Short mmCIF file of N, CA and C and ligand atoms in Angstrom, two decimals:
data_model
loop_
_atom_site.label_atom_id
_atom_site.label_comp_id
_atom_site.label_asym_id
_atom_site.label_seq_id
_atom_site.Cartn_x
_atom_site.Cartn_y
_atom_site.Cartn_z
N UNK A 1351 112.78 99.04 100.55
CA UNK A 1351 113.31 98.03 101.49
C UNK A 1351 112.65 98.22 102.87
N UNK A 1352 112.45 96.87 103.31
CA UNK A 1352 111.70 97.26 105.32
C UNK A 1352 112.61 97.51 105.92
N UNK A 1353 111.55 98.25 107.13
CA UNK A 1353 112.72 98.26 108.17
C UNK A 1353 112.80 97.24 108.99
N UNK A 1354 113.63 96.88 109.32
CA UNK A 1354 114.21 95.46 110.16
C UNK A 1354 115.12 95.73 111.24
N UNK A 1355 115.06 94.61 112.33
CA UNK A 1355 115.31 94.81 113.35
C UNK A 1355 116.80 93.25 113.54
N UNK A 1356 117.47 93.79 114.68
CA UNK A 1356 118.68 92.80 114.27
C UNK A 1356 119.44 92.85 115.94
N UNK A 1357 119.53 91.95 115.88
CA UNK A 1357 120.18 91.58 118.26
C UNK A 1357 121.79 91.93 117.73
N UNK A 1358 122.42 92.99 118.59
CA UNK A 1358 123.80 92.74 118.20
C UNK A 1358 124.56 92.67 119.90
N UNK A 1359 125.20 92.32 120.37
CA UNK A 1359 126.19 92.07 121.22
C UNK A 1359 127.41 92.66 121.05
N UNK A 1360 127.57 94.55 121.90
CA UNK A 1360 129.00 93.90 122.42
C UNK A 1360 129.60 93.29 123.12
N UNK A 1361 130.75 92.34 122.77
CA UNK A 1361 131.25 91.67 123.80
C UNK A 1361 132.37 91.80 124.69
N UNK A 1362 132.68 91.07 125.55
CA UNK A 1362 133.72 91.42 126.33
C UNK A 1362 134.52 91.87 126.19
N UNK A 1363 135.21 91.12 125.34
CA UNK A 1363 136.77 91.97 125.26
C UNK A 1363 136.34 93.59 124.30
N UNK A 1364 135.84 93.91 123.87
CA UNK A 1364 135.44 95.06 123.39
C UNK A 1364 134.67 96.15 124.78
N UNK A 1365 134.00 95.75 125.55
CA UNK A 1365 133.54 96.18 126.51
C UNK A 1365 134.67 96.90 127.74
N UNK A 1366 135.29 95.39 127.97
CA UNK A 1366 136.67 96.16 128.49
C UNK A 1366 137.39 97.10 127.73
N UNK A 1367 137.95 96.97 126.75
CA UNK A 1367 138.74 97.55 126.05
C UNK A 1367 137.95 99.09 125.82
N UNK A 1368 136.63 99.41 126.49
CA UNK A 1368 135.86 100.82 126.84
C UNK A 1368 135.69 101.26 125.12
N UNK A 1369 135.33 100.06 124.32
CA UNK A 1369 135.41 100.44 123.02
C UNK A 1369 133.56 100.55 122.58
N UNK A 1370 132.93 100.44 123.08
CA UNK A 1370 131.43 100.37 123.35
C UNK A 1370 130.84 101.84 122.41
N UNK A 1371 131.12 103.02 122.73
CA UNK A 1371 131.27 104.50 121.62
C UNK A 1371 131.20 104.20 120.59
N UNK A 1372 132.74 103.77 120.32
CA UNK A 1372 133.39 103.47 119.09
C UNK A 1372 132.91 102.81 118.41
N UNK A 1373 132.32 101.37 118.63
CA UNK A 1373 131.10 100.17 118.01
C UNK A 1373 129.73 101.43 117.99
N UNK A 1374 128.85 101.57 118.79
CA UNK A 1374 127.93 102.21 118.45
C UNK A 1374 128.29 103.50 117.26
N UNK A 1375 129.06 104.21 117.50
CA UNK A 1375 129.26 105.31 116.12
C UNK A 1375 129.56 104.38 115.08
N UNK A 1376 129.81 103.41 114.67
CA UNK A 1376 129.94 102.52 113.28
C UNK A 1376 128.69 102.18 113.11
N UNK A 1377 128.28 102.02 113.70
CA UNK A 1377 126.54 101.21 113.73
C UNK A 1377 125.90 102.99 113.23
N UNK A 1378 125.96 103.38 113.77
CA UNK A 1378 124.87 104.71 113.70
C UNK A 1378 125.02 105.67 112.40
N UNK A 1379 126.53 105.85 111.86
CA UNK A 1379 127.45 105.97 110.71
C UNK A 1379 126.73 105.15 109.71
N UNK A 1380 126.71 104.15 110.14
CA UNK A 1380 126.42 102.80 109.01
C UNK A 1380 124.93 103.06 108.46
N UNK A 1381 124.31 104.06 109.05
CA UNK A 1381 122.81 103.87 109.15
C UNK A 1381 122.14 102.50 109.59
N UNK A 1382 122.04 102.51 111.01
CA UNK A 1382 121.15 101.79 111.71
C UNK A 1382 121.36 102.68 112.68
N UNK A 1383 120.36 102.71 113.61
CA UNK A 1383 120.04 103.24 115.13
C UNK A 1383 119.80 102.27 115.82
N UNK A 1384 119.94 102.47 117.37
CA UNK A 1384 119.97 101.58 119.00
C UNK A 1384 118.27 102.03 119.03
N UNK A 1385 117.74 101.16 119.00
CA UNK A 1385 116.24 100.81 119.29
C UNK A 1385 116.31 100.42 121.26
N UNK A 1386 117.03 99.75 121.15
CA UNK A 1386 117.06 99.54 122.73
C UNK A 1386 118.79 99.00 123.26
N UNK A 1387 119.00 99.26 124.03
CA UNK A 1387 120.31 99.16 124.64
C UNK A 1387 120.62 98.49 126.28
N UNK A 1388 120.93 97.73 126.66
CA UNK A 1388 121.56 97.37 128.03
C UNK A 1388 123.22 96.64 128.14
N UNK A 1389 123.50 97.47 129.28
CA UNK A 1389 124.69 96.56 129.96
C UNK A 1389 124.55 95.48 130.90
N UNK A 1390 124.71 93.79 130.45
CA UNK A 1390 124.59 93.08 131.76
C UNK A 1390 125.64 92.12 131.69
N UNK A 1391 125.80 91.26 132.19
CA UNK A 1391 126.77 90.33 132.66
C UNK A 1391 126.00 89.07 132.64
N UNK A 1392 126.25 88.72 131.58
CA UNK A 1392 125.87 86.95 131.16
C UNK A 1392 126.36 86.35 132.43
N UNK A 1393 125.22 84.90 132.55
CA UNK A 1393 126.15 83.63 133.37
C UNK A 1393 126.27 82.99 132.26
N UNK A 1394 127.19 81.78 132.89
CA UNK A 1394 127.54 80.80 131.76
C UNK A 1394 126.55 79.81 131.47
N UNK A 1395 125.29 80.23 132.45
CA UNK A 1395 123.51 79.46 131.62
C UNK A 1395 123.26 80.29 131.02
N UNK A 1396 123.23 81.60 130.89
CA UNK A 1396 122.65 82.40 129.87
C UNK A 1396 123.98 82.35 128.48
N UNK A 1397 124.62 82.31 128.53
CA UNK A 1397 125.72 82.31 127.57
C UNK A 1397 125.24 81.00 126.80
N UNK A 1398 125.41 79.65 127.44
CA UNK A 1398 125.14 78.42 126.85
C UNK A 1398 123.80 78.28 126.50
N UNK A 1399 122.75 78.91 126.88
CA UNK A 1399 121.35 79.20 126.23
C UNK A 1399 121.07 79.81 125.02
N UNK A 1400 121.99 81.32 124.86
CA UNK A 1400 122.23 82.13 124.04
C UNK A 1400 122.83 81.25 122.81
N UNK A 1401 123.83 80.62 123.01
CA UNK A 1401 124.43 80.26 121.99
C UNK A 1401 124.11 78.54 121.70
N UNK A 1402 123.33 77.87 122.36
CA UNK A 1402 122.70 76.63 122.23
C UNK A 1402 122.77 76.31 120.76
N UNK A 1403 122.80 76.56 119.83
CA UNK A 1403 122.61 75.93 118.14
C UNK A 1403 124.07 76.20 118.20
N UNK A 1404 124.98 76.41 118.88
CA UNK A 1404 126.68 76.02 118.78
C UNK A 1404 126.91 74.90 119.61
N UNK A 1405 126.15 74.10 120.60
CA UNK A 1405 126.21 73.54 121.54
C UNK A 1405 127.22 72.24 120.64
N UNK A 1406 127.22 72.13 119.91
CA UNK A 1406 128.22 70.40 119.87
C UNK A 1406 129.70 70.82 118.59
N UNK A 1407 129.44 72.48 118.74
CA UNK A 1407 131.00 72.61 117.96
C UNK A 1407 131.76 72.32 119.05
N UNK A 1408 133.37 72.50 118.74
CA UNK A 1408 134.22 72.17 119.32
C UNK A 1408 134.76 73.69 120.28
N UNK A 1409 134.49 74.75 119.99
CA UNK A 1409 134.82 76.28 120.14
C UNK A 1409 133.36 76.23 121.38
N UNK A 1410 132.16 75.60 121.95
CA UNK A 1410 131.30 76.08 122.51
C UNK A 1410 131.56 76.43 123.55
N UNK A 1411 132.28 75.38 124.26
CA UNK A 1411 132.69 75.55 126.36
C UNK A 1411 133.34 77.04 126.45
N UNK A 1412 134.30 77.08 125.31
CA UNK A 1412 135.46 77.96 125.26
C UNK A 1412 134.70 79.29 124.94
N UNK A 1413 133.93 79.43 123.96
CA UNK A 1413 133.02 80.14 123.59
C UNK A 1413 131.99 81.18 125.13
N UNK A 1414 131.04 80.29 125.41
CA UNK A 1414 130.81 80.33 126.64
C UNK A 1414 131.60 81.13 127.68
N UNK A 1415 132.27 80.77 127.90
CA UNK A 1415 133.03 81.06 129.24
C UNK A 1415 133.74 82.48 128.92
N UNK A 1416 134.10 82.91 127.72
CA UNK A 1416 134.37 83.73 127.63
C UNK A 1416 133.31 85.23 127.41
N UNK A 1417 131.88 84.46 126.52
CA UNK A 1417 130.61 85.70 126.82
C UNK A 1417 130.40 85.61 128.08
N UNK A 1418 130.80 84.78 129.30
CA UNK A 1418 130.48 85.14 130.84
C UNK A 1418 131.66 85.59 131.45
N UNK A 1419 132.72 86.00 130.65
CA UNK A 1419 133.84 86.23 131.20
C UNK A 1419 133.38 88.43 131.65
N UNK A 1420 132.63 88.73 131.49
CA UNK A 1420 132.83 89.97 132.24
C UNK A 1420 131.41 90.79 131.26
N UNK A 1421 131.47 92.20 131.26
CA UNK A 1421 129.97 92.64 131.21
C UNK A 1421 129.92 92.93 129.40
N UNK A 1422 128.68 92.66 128.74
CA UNK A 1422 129.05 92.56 127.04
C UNK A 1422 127.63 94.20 127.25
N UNK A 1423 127.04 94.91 125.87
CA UNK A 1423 126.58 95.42 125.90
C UNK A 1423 125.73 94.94 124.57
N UNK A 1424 124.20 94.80 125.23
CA UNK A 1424 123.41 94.19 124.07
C UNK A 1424 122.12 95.13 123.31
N UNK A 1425 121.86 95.06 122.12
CA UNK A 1425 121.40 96.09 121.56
C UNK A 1425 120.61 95.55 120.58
N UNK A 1426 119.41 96.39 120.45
CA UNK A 1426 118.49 96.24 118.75
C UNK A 1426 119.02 97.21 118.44
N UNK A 1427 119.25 96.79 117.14
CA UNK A 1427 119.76 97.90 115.89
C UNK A 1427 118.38 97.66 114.87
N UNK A 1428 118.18 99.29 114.22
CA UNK A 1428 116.67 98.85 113.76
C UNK A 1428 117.25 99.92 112.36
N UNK A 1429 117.06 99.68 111.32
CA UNK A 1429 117.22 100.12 110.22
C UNK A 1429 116.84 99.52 109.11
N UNK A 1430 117.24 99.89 107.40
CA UNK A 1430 117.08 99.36 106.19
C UNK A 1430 117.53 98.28 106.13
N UNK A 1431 116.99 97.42 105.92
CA UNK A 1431 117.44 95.83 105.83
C UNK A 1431 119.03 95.17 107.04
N UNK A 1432 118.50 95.46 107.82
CA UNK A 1432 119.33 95.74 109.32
C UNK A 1432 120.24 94.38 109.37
N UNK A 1433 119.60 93.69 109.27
CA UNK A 1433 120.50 91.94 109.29
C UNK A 1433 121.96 91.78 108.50
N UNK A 1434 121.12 92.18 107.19
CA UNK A 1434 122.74 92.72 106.71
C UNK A 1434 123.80 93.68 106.66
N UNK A 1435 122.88 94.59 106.86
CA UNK A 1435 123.62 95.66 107.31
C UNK A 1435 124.55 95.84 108.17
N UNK A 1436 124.18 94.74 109.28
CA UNK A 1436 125.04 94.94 110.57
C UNK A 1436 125.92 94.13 110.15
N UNK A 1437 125.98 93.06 109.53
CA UNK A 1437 126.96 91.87 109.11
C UNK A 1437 128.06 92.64 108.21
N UNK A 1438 127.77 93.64 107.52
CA UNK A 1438 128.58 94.19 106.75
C UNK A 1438 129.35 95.25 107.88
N UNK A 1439 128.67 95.96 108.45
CA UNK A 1439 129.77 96.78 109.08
C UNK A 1439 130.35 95.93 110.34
N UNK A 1440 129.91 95.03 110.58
CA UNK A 1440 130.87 94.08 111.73
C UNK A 1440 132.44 93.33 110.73
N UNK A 1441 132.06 92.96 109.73
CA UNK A 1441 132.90 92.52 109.02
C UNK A 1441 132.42 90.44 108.93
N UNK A 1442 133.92 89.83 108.31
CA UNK A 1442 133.73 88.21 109.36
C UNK A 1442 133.70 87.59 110.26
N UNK A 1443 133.68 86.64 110.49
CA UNK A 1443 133.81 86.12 112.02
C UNK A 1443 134.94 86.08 112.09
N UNK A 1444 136.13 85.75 111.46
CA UNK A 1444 137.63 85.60 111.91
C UNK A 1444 137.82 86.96 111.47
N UNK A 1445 138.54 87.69 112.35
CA UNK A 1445 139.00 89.29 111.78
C UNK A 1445 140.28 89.19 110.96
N UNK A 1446 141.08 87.90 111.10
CA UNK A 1446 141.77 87.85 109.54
C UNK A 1446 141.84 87.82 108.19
N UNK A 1447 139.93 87.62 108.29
CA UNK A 1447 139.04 87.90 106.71
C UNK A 1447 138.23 88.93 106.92
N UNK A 1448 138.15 89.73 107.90
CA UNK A 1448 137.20 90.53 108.06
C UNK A 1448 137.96 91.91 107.05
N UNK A 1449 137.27 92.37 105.92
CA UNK A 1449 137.02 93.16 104.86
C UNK A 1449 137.74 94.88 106.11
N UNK A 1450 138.41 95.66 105.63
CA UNK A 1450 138.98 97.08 105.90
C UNK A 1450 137.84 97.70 106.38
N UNK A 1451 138.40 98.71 107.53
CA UNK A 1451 136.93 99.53 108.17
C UNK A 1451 135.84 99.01 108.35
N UNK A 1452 135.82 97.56 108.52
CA UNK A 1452 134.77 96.67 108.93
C UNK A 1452 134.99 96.73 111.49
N UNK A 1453 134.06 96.34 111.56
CA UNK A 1453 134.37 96.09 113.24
C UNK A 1453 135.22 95.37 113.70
N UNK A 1454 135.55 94.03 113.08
CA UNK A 1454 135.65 92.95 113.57
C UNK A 1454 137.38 93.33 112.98
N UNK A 1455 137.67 93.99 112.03
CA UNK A 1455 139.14 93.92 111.18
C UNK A 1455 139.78 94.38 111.93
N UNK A 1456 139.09 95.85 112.94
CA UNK A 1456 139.88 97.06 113.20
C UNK A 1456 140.29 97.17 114.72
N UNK A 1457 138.94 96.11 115.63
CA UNK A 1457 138.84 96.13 117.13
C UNK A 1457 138.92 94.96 117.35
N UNK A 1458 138.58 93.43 116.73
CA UNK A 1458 138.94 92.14 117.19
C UNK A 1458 140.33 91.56 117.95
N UNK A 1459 140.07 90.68 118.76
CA UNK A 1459 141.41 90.45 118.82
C UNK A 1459 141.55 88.75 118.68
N UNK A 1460 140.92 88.27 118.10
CA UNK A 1460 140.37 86.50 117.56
C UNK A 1460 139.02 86.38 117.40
N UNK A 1461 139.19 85.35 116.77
CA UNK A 1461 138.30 84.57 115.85
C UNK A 1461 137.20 84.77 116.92
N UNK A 1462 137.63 84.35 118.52
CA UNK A 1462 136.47 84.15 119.63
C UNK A 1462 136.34 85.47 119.97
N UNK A 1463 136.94 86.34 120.67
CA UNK A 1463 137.08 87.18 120.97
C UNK A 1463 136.81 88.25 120.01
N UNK A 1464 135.56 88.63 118.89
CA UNK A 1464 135.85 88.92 118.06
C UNK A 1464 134.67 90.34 118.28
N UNK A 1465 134.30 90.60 119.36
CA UNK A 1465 134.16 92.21 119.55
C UNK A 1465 132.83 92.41 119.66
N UNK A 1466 132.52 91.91 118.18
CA UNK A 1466 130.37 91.89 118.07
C UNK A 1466 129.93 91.05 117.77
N UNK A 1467 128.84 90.31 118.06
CA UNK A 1467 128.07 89.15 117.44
C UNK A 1467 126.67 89.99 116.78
N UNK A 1468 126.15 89.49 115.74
CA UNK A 1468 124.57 90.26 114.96
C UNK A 1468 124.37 88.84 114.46
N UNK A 1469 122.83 88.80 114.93
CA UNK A 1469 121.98 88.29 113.81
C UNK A 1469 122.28 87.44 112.72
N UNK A 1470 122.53 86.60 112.38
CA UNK A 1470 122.28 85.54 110.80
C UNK A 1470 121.39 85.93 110.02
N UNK A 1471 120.04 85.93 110.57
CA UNK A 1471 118.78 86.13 109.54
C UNK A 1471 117.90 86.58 110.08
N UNK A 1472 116.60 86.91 109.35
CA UNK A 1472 115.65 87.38 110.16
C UNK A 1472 115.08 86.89 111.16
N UNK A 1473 114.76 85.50 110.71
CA UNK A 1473 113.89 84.36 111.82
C UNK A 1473 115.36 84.47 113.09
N UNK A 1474 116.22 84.62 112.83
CA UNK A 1474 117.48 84.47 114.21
C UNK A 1474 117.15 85.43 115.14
N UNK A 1475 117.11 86.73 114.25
CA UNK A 1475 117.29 87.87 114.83
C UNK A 1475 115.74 88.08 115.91
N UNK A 1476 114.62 87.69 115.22
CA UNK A 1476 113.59 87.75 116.17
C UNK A 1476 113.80 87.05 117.58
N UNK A 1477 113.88 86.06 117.42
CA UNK A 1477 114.22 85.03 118.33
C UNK A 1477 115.21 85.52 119.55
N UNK A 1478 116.61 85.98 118.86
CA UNK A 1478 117.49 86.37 119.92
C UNK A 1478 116.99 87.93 120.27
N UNK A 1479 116.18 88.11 119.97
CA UNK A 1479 116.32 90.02 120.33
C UNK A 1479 115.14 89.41 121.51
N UNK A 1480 114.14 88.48 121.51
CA UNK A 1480 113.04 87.97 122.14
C UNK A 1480 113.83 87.77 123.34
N UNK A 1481 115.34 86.96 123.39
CA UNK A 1481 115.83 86.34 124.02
C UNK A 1481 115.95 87.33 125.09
N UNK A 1482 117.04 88.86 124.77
CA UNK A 1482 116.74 89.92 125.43
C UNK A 1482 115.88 90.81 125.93
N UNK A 1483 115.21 91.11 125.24
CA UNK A 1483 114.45 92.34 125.48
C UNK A 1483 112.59 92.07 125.37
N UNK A 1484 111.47 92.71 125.88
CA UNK A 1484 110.34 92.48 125.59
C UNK A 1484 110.05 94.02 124.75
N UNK A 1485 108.62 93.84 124.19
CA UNK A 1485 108.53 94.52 122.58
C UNK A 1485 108.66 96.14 123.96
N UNK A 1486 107.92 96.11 124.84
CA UNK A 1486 108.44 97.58 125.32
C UNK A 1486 109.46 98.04 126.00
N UNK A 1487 110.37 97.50 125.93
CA UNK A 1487 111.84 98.04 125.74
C UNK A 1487 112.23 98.49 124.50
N UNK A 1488 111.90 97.98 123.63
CA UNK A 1488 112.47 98.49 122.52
C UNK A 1488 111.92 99.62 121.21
N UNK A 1489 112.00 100.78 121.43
CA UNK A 1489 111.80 102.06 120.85
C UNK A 1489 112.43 102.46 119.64
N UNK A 1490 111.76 102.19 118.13
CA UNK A 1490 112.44 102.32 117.52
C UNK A 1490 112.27 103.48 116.77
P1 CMP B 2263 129.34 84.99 116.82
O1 CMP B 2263 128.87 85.80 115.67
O2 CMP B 2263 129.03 85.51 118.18
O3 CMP B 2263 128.75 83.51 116.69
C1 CMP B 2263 129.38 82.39 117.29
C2 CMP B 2263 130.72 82.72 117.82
O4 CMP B 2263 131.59 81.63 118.07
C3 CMP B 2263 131.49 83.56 116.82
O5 CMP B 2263 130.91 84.84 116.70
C4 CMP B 2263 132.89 83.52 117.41
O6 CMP B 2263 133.06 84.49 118.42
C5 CMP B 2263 132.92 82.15 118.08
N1 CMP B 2263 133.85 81.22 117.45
C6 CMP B 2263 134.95 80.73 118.03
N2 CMP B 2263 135.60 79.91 117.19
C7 CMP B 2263 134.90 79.89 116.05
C8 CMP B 2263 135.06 79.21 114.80
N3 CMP B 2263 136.09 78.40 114.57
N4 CMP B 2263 134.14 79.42 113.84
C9 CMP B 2263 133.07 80.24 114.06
N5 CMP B 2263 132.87 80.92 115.23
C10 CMP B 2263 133.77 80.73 116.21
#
């Protein structure tokens, strides 16, 4: 299997909640490693840029405002088939389906508010990790 690379986001309410450790030791547990790491503070143009292919759900404004609601921590995770990998230890998007000892089951607190965002696919994951970081930031 390659190694692959995958954008994950913690987000706010996980950030506050000083749970940032706790997400990275699941990730690192999980086998993947932090290729590159920063703390910043989205605006609500970088939020609505970021998440632009949500732009005409009904959850986007709300969406938005809440990744600019305070500081998220954003990361390449670089491991064995990494895309899924991370999807599995984050869990679902609603943490009321999110699978036991998954991220999203154990630290979520809603559907929005739901702790980590990773990657869809590969072509995503290039794109959004592009979005963050340039290739020398990231050390894998
Ligand atoms: P994320 O993986 O970051 O991708 C889009 C985000 O939209 C998702 O996680 C959720 O935080 C948020 N969201 C809010 N409401 C919904 C919904 N009904 N369905 C999917 N995603 C939602």
């Amino acid at each position: 299997m390659a190694i692959e690379r995958t954008l994950s986001i913690i987000k706010p309410d996980a950030v506050r909640r000083n749970l940032t450790g706790a997400i990275v030791a699941r990730f690192e547990s999980g086998g993947l490693r932090v290729a590159a790491q920063k703390r910043m503070r989205l605006s609500l143009a970088q939020a609505q840029a970021f998440y632009a292919v949500h732009a005409a759900r009904p959850f986007f404004s709300s969406l938005c405002t809440f990744m600019s609601s305070g500081p998220v921590v954003v990361q390449v995770l670089e491991g064995e088939n990494a895309v899924l990998r991370n999807r599995e230890i984050m869990g679902a998007t609603d943490p009321a389906k999110a699978a036991p000892g998954t991220i999203r089951k154990d630290f979520a607190e809603s559907i929005e508010a739901n702790s980590v965002h990773g990657s869809d696919a590969a072509d995503t994951a290039a794109k959004e990790i592009s979005f963050f970081f340039s290739e020398l930031e990231i050390v894998g």
